[in-house]
Coordinates of N, CA and C in Angstrom, one line a residue:
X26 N 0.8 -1.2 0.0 CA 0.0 0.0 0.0 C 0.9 1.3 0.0
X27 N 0.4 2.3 -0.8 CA 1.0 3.6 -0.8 C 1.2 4.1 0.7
X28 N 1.9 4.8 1.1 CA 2.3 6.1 2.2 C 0.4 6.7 2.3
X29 N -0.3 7.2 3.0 CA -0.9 7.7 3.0 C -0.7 9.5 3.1
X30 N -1.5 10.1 2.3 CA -1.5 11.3 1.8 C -1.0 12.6 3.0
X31 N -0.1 13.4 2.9 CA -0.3 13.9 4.4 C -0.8 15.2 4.5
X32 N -1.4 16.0 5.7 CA -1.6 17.5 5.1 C -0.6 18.7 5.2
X33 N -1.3 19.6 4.6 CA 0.3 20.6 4.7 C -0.4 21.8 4.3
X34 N -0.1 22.9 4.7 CA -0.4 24.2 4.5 C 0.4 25.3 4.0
X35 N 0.0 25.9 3.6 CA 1.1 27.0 2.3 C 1.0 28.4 2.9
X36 N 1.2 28.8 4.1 CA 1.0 30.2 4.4 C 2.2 31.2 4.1
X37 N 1.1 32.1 3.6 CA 1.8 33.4 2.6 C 2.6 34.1 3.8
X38 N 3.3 34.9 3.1 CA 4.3 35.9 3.9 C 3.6 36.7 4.5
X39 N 4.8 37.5 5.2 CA 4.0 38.7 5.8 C 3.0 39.7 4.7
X40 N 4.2 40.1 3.5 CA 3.9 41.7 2.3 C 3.2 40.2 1.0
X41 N 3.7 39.0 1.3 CA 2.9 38.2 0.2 C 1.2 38.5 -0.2
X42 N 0.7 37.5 -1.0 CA -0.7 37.6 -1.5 C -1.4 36.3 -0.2
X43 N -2.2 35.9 -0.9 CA -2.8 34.8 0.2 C -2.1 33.5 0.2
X44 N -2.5 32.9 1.1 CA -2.1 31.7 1.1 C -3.1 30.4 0.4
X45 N -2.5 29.6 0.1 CA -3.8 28.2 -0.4 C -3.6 27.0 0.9
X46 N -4.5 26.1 1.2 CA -4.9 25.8 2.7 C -4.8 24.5 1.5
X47 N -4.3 23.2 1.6 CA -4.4 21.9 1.1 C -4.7 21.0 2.2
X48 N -5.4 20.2 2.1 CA -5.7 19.2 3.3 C -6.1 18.3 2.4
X49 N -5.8 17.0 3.3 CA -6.0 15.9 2.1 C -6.3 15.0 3.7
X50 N -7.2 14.0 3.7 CA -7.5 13.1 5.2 C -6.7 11.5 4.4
X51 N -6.3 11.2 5.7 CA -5.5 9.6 5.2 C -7.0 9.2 4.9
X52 N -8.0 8.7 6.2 CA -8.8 7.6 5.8 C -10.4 8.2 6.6
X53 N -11.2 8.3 5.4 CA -12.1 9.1 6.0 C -12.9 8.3 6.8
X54 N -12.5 7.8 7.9 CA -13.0 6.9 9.0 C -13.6 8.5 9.9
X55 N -14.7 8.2 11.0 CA -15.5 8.9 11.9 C -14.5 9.7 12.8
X56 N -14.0 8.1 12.9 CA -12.8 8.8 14.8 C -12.0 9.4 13.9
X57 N -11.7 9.3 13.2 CA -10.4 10.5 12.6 C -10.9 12.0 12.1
X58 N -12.3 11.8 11.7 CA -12.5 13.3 11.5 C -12.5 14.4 12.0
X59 N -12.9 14.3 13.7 CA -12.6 15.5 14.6 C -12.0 16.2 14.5
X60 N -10.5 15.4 14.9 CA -9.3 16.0 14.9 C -8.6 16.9 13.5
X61 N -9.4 16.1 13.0 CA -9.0 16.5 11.4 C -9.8 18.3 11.0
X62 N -10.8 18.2 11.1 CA -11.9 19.2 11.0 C -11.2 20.3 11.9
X63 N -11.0 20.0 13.3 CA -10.1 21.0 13.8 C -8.8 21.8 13.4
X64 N -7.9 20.7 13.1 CA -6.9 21.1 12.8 C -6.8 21.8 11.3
X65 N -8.5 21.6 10.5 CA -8.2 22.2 9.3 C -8.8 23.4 9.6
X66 N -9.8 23.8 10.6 CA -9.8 24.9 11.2 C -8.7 25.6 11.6
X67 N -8.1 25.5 12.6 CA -6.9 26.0 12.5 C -5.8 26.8 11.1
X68 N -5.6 25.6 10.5 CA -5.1 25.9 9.1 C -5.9 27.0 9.0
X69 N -7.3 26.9 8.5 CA -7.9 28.1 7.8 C -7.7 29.3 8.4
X70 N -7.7 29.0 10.0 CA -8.1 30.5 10.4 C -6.7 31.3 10.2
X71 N -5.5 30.2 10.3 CA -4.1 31.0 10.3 C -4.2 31.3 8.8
X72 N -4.5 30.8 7.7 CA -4.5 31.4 6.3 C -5.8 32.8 6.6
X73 N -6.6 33.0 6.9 CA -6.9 34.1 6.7 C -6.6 35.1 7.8
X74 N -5.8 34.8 8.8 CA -5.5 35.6 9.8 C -4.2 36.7 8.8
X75 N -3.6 35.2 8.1 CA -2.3 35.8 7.1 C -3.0 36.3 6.0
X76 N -4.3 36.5 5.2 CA -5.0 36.7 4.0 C -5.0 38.3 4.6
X77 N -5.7 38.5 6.1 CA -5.8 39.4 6.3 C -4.8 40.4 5.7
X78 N -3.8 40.1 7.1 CA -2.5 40.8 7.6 C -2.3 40.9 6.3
X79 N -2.1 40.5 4.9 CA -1.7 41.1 3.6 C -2.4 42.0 3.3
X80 N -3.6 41.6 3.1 CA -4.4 42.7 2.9 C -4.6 43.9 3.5
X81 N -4.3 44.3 4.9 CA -3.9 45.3 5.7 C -2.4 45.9 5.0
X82 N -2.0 45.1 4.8 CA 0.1 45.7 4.4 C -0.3 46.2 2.9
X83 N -1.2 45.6 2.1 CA -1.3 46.2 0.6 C -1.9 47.4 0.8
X84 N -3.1 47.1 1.9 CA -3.7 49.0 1.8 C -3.3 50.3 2.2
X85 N -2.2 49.6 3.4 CA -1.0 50.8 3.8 C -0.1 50.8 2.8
X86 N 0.2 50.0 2.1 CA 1.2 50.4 0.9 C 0.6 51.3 0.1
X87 N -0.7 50.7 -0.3 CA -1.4 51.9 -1.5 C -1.3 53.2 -0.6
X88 N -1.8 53.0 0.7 CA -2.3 54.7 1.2 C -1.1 55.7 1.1
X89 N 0.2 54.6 1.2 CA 1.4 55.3 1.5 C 2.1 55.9 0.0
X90 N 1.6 55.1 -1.0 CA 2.0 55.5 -2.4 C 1.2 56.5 -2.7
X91 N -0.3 56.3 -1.8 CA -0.9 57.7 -2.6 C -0.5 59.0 -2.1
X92 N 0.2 58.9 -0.8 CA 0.3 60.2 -0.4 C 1.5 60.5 -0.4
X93 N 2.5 59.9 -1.0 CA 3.5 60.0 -1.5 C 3.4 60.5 -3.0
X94 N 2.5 60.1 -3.9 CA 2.3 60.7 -5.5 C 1.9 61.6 -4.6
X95 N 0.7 62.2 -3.8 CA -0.2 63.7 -3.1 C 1.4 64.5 -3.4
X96 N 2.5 64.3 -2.8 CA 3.4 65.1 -2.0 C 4.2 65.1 -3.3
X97 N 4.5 64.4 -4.2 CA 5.2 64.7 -5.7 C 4.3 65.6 -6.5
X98 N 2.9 65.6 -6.4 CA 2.1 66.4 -7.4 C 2.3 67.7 -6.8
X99 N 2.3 68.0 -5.3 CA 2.2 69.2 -5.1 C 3.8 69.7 -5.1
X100 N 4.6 68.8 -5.3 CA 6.5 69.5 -5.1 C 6.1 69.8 -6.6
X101 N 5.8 69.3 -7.7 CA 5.8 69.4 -9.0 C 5.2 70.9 -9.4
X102 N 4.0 71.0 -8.3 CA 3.2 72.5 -8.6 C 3.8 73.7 -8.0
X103 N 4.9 73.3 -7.1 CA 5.4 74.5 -6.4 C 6.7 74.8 -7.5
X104 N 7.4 73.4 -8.4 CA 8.3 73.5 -9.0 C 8.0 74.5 -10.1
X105 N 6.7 74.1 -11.0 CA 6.2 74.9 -12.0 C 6.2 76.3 -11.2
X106 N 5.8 76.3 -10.3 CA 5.5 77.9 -9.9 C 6.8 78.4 -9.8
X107 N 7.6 78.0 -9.0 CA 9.3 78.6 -9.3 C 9.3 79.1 -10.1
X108 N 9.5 78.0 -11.0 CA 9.7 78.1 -12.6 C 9.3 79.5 -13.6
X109 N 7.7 79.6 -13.1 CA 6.9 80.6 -13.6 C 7.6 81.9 -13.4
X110 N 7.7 81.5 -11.7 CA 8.0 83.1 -11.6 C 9.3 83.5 -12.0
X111 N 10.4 82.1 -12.0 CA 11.5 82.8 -12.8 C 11.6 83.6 -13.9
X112 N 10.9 82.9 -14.5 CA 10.5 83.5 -16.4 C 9.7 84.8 -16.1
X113 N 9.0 84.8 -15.4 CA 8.5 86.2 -15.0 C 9.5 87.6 -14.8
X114 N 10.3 87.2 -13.5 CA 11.5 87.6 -13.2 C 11.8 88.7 -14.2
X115 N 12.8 87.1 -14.9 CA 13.5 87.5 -16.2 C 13.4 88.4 -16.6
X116 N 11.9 88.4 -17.6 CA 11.6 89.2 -18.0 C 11.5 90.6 -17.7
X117 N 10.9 90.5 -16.4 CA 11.2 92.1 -15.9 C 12.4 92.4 -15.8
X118 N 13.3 91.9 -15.7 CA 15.2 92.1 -15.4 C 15.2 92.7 -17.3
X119 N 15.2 92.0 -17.9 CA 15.5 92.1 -19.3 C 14.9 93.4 -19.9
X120 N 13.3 93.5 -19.2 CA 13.1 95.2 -19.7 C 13.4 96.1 -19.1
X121 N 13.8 96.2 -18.0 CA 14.6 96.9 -17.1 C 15.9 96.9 -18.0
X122 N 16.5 96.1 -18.3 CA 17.8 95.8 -19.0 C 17.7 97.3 -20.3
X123 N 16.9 97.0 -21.1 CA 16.5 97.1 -22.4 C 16.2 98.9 -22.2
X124 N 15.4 98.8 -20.8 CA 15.3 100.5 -20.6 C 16.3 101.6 -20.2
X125 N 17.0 100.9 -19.6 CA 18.7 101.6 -19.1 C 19.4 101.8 -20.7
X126 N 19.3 100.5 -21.3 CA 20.3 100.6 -22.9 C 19.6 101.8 -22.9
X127 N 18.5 101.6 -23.5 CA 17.2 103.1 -24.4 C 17.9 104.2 -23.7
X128 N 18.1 104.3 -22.6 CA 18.1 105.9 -21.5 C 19.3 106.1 -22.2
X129 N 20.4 105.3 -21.9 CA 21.8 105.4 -21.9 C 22.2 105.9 -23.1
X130 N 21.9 105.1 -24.1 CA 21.9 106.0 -26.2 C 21.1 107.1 -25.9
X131 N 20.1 107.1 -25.5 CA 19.4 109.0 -25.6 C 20.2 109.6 -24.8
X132 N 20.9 109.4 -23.7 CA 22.0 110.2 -23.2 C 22.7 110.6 -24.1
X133 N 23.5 109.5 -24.6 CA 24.8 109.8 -24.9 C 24.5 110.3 -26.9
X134 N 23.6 109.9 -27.8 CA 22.9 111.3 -28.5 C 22.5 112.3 -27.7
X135 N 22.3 112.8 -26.9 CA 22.1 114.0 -26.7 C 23.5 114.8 -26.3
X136 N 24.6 113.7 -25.3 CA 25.8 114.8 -25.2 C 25.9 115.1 -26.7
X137 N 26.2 113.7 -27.6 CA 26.8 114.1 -29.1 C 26.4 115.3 -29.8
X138 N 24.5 115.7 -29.9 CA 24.3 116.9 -30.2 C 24.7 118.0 -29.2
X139 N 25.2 117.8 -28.1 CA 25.3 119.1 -27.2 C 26.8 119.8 -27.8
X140 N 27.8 118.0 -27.9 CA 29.2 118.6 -28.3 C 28.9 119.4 -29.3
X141 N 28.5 118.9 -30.2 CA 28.0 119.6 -31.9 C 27.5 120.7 -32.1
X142 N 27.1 121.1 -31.0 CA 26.0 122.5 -30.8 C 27.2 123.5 -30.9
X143 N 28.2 122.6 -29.5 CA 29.3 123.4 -28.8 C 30.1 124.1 -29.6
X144 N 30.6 122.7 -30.5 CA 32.1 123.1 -31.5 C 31.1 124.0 -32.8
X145 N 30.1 124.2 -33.0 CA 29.1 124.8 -34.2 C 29.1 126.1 -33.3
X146 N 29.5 126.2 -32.5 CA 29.3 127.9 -31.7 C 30.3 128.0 -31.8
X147 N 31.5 127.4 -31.6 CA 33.0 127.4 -31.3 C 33.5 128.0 -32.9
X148 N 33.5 127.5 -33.7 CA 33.5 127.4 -34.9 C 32.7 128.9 -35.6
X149 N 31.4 129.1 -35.2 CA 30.8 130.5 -35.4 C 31.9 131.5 -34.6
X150 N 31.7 131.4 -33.7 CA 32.6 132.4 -33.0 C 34.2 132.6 -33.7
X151 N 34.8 131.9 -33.9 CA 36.2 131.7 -34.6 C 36.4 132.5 -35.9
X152 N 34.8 132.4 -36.6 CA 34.6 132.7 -38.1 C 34.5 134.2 -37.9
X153 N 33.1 134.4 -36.9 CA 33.1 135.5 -36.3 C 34.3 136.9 -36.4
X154 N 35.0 136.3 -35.6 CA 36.4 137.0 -34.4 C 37.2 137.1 -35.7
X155 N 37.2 136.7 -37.1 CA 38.3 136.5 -38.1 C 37.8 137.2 -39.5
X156 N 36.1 137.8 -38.7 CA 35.8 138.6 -40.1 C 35.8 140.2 -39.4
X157 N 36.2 140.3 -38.1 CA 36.4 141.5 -37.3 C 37.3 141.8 -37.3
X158 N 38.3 141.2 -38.1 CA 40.2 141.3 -38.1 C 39.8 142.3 -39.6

Protein backbone atom coordinates (compact mmCIF):
# COMPACT_ATOMS: atom_id res chain seq x y z
CA UNK A 1 0.00 0.00 0.00
CA UNK A 2 0.99 3.56 -0.82
CA UNK A 3 2.27 6.12 2.23
CA UNK A 4 -0.91 7.68 3.02
CA UNK A 5 -1.46 11.28 1.85
CA UNK A 6 -0.29 13.90 4.41
CA UNK A 7 -1.57 17.51 5.06
CA UNK A 8 0.32 20.63 4.74
CA UNK A 9 -0.44 24.23 4.47
CA UNK A 10 1.07 27.05 2.25
CA UNK A 11 1.02 30.20 4.40
CA UNK A 12 1.76 33.36 2.64
CA UNK A 13 4.34 35.93 3.93
CA UNK A 14 3.96 38.65 5.81
CA UNK A 15 3.94 41.73 2.28
CA UNK A 16 2.89 38.22 0.21
CA UNK A 17 -0.67 37.65 -1.46
CA UNK A 18 -2.83 34.78 0.18
CA UNK A 19 -2.09 31.70 1.07
CA UNK A 20 -3.81 28.20 -0.36
CA UNK A 21 -4.89 25.80 2.73
CA UNK A 22 -4.35 21.93 1.09
CA UNK A 23 -5.74 19.23 3.32
CA UNK A 24 -5.96 15.87 2.14
CA UNK A 25 -7.52 13.09 5.15
CA UNK A 26 -5.50 9.61 5.23
CA UNK A 27 -8.84 7.56 5.80
CA UNK A 28 -12.10 9.10 5.95
CA UNK A 29 -12.96 6.89 9.03
CA UNK A 30 -15.49 8.94 11.94
CA UNK A 31 -12.82 8.78 14.82
CA UNK A 32 -10.36 10.45 12.62
CA UNK A 33 -12.52 13.30 11.46
CA UNK A 34 -12.62 15.51 14.61
CA UNK A 35 -9.34 16.02 14.92
CA UNK A 36 -9.03 16.48 11.39
CA UNK A 37 -11.91 19.21 11.04
CA UNK A 38 -10.08 21.00 13.84
CA UNK A 39 -6.94 21.10 12.83
CA UNK A 40 -8.16 22.21 9.35
CA UNK A 41 -9.79 24.89 11.19
CA UNK A 42 -6.90 25.98 12.53
CA UNK A 43 -5.09 25.90 9.08
CA UNK A 44 -7.92 28.12 7.78
CA UNK A 45 -8.11 30.50 10.41
CA UNK A 46 -4.14 31.00 10.30
CA UNK A 47 -4.52 31.39 6.32
CA UNK A 48 -6.94 34.05 6.69
CA UNK A 49 -5.52 35.60 9.85
CA UNK A 50 -2.27 35.81 7.12
CA UNK A 51 -4.99 36.73 4.04
CA UNK A 52 -5.80 39.39 6.28
CA UNK A 53 -2.46 40.83 7.58
CA UNK A 54 -1.67 41.08 3.58
CA UNK A 55 -4.44 42.66 2.91
CA UNK A 56 -3.90 45.25 5.70
CA UNK A 57 0.08 45.65 4.36
CA UNK A 58 -1.34 46.17 0.63
CA UNK A 59 -3.71 49.04 1.78
CA UNK A 60 -1.02 50.78 3.79
CA UNK A 61 1.22 50.37 0.91
CA UNK A 62 -1.36 51.87 -1.47
CA UNK A 63 -2.27 54.68 1.21
CA UNK A 64 1.43 55.28 1.52
CA UNK A 65 2.01 55.47 -2.38
CA UNK A 66 -0.87 57.74 -2.60
CA UNK A 67 0.35 60.17 -0.40
CA UNK A 68 3.53 59.98 -1.54
CA UNK A 69 2.31 60.71 -5.47
CA UNK A 70 -0.19 63.73 -3.10
CA UNK A 71 3.36 65.13 -2.04
CA UNK A 72 5.22 64.67 -5.68
CA UNK A 73 2.11 66.44 -7.36
CA UNK A 74 2.16 69.25 -5.13
CA UNK A 75 6.49 69.53 -5.08
CA UNK A 76 5.75 69.41 -9.01
CA UNK A 77 3.24 72.55 -8.64
CA UNK A 78 5.36 74.49 -6.39
CA UNK A 79 8.33 73.48 -9.04
CA UNK A 80 6.24 74.91 -11.99
CA UNK A 81 5.52 77.92 -9.88
CA UNK A 82 9.25 78.62 -9.26
CA UNK A 83 9.68 78.07 -12.61
CA UNK A 84 6.91 80.55 -13.61
CA UNK A 85 7.98 83.10 -11.63
CA UNK A 86 11.46 82.82 -12.82
CA UNK A 87 10.47 83.45 -16.40
CA UNK A 88 8.50 86.22 -15.04
CA UNK A 89 11.53 87.59 -13.20
CA UNK A 90 13.53 87.54 -16.24
CA UNK A 91 11.56 89.22 -18.02
CA UNK A 92 11.22 92.14 -15.85
CA UNK A 93 15.15 92.08 -15.44
CA UNK A 94 15.51 92.15 -19.27
CA UNK A 95 13.14 95.20 -19.71
CA UNK A 96 14.63 96.93 -17.09
CA UNK A 97 17.83 95.82 -19.00
CA UNK A 98 16.51 97.11 -22.39
CA UNK A 99 15.29 100.53 -20.57
CA UNK A 100 18.66 101.64 -19.11
CA UNK A 101 20.28 100.61 -22.92
CA UNK A 102 17.25 103.05 -24.39
CA UNK A 103 18.08 105.92 -21.45
CA UNK A 104 21.80 105.39 -21.86
CA UNK A 105 21.88 106.02 -26.17
CA UNK A 106 19.37 109.01 -25.55
CA UNK A 107 21.99 110.24 -23.24
CA UNK A 108 24.84 109.76 -24.86
CA UNK A 109 22.88 111.26 -28.48
CA UNK A 110 22.10 114.02 -26.68
CA UNK A 111 25.84 114.84 -25.21
CA UNK A 112 26.80 114.13 -29.12
CA UNK A 113 24.33 116.85 -30.18
CA UNK A 114 25.32 119.09 -27.24
CA UNK A 115 29.15 118.60 -28.29
CA UNK A 116 27.99 119.56 -31.88
CA UNK A 117 25.99 122.49 -30.78
CA UNK A 118 29.31 123.44 -28.77
CA UNK A 119 32.07 123.13 -31.48
CA UNK A 120 29.06 124.77 -34.23
CA UNK A 121 29.29 127.88 -31.74
CA UNK A 122 32.97 127.42 -31.27
CA UNK A 123 33.49 127.41 -34.90
CA UNK A 124 30.79 130.46 -35.37
CA UNK A 125 32.65 132.39 -33.01
CA UNK A 126 36.21 131.73 -34.64
CA UNK A 127 34.64 132.70 -38.06
CA UNK A 128 33.10 135.53 -36.32
CA UNK A 129 36.39 137.02 -34.35
CA UNK A 130 38.31 136.51 -38.12
CA UNK A 131 35.77 138.61 -40.10
CA UNK A 132 36.42 141.52 -37.25
CA UNK A 133 40.16 141.32 -38.11
Amino acid sequence: LPPPPSRRALLPSHRGGGGAVVAMCASPAAANEAPLVEGQHAVLSAAMTNARRARMCAEADAMLLANRLARLEAEELRAIKRIEETHRRTQEILAIKARHQQSDYEKQLSRLGQDEAVERHKHALLEAKEQQR
